Amino acid sequence: MKNDQHSHHEISLVVRRYLFVFGALLVGTIVTVLASFIPFGIVAVNVAVALFIATVKAFLVAGYFMHLISEKKMIYGILVATVFFFAGLMFLTVWAMRPASIVHIKNVP
Amino acid sequence: MEIPYTVHARQDTGLYNAKLGIWLFLASEVMLFGALFSTYILLRVGAAPGTWPHGLLNVPIGTLNTIVLITSSITVVMAWASLKMNQFSRFKLFQAFTIMLAMTFVIIKSFEYHDKFTHYEVILNDGKVVDGHLVEKTQEHVVIHPAAKHGQHAAEVKIETSQIKKMENYGPWHNTYLAIYFTLTALHALHVIGGALVIAYLWGPGSQMWKTDPERFTNRIEVSGLFWHFVDLVWIFLFPVLYLL
């Protein structure tokens, strides 16, 4: 017996959702490129906008293409642990970037 | 002895073996790329003001590669959905597109790499700098085609070897930005190649399993797809960070 646990109708709905996400990802890519040419005045704003759009796109890929919006608790458990360690890594990075700890290579005698 | 839970999920976890395995593997991959991203952030912020290079990469080509990878993600999920609907020939068609898109990504990337390895910065004895692509190199002279400025093409420059103090291409050794660019993109490209090889195996000889154990085969396609989407996800962050900021 072949795969019959999902009805054709159910899969067709999922496929329609995939195509919508695909369109959203293409639009997101174009918006990212266009936003990078907008002079916001502060570089940090450009960085924040680019990373925000990238995060939305990542959510769409992980949520819908990787089915994370309807996954099992075990997967969420693995991801919570990953996010914890990833956040720790980024915290250490940001902590190391305190003005007091940065030494520009140019200024080293 | 038969290995349990290769097709059906365990009752307590709700997962089959391969799915649990791929998510644990992806968790380790997050940390690998996370470490390199944090390295990038440290190098970027630690660079003296005005020294971080901009505009070294071709944004339209990077955008094209992003679209190629996003398109390959949709073909992967469509291939999986085709198997769920028992449409094996559609699965074959979609995965063939995925493999072609993966190859397109790698080919475009190799053109970008080639462009960097033929792009030279030549420092002359008098301190002048000639920056452009290498056209010709002999023992006596080199010919450089300087990059177009403000839309105007510059003429080729012939430089005698005796006039050259230092000559270096834009490889990973040229500056910190290019070092982290090559590290991140080469690691990502290796993932693309690895993922494409697995997908190609499951498209070719590995697809025989569809005849004997279709549910297990569909699970394999789902797992290879999860890896592929992760590769796409990494690129979604690499593109703006390296090309646009």
XYZ file of C-alpha atoms in Angstrom, chain A:
109
model
C 0.000 0.000 0.000
C 1.339 3.412 -0.975
C 1.149 6.588 1.100
C -2.493 7.085 1.830
C -2.397 8.693 5.261
C -2.839 12.136 3.689
C -5.808 12.786 1.453
C -5.243 14.427 -1.917
C -7.349 17.380 -0.819
C -5.237 17.871 2.314
C -1.991 17.770 0.297
C -3.378 20.152 -2.343
C -4.075 22.685 0.399
C -0.517 22.278 1.709
C 0.867 22.712 -1.830
C -1.100 25.944 -2.223
C 0.445 27.160 1.044
C 3.943 26.229 -0.217
C 3.405 28.300 -3.357
C 2.249 31.273 -1.279
C 5.361 30.990 0.930
C 7.540 30.731 -2.193
C 6.037 33.998 -3.497
C 6.574 35.666 -0.120
C 10.241 34.566 -0.107
C 10.814 36.036 -3.577
C 9.189 39.324 -2.538
C 11.277 39.296 0.664
C 14.488 38.884 -1.364
C 13.634 41.836 -3.610
C 12.656 43.980 -0.593
C 15.981 43.104 1.105
C 17.958 44.299 -1.923
C 15.880 47.485 -2.353
C 16.047 48.314 1.381
C 19.850 48.069 1.324
C 19.960 51.028 -1.096
C 17.807 53.260 1.126
C 20.056 55.665 3.083
C 18.527 55.434 6.566
C 21.281 57.645 7.918
C 22.525 55.198 10.528
C 24.218 51.962 9.414
C 22.637 50.119 12.363
C 19.165 50.793 10.910
C 20.175 49.236 7.574
C 21.568 46.225 9.447
C 18.409 45.909 11.563
C 16.106 46.127 8.505
C 18.126 43.524 6.547
C 18.237 41.137 9.516
C 14.530 41.636 10.243
C 13.574 40.689 6.665
C 16.005 37.729 6.779
C 14.412 36.568 10.058
C 10.893 36.733 8.549
C 12.111 34.723 5.531
C 13.815 32.203 7.827
C 10.570 31.859 9.817
C 8.673 31.096 6.596
C 11.200 28.458 5.488
C 11.462 26.816 8.919
C 7.761 27.125 9.727
C 6.228 25.936 6.480
C 8.840 24.142 4.345
C 10.349 22.390 7.400
C 6.897 21.984 8.993
C 7.991 23.513 12.295
C 4.605 25.115 12.908
C 3.105 21.659 13.394
C 5.987 19.560 14.718
C 6.269 17.164 17.652
C 7.279 18.311 21.139
C 10.589 16.425 20.921
C 11.699 18.598 17.964
C 10.732 21.758 19.846
C 12.780 20.476 22.802
C 15.854 20.044 20.585
C 15.331 23.508 19.127
C 14.900 25.161 22.535
C 18.274 23.701 23.581
C 19.803 24.915 20.291
C 18.373 28.410 20.711
C 19.686 28.507 24.290
C 23.253 27.684 23.259
C 23.072 29.885 20.139
C 21.826 32.807 22.247
C 24.675 32.161 24.702
C 27.172 32.243 21.847
C 25.755 35.523 20.548
C 25.640 36.985 24.073
C 29.345 36.231 24.496
C 29.976 37.867 21.119
C 28.059 41.014 22.042
C 29.686 41.042 25.475
C 33.111 40.870 23.834
C 32.167 43.886 21.714
C 31.901 46.249 24.684
C 33.740 49.446 23.747
C 36.282 48.752 26.510
C 37.227 45.384 25.037
C 37.654 46.440 21.395
C 41.178 47.117 20.258
C 41.463 48.175 16.650
C 44.368 46.465 14.953
C 45.508 49.841 13.628
C 45.997 51.158 17.192
C 48.124 48.280 18.435
C 51.713 49.523 18.830
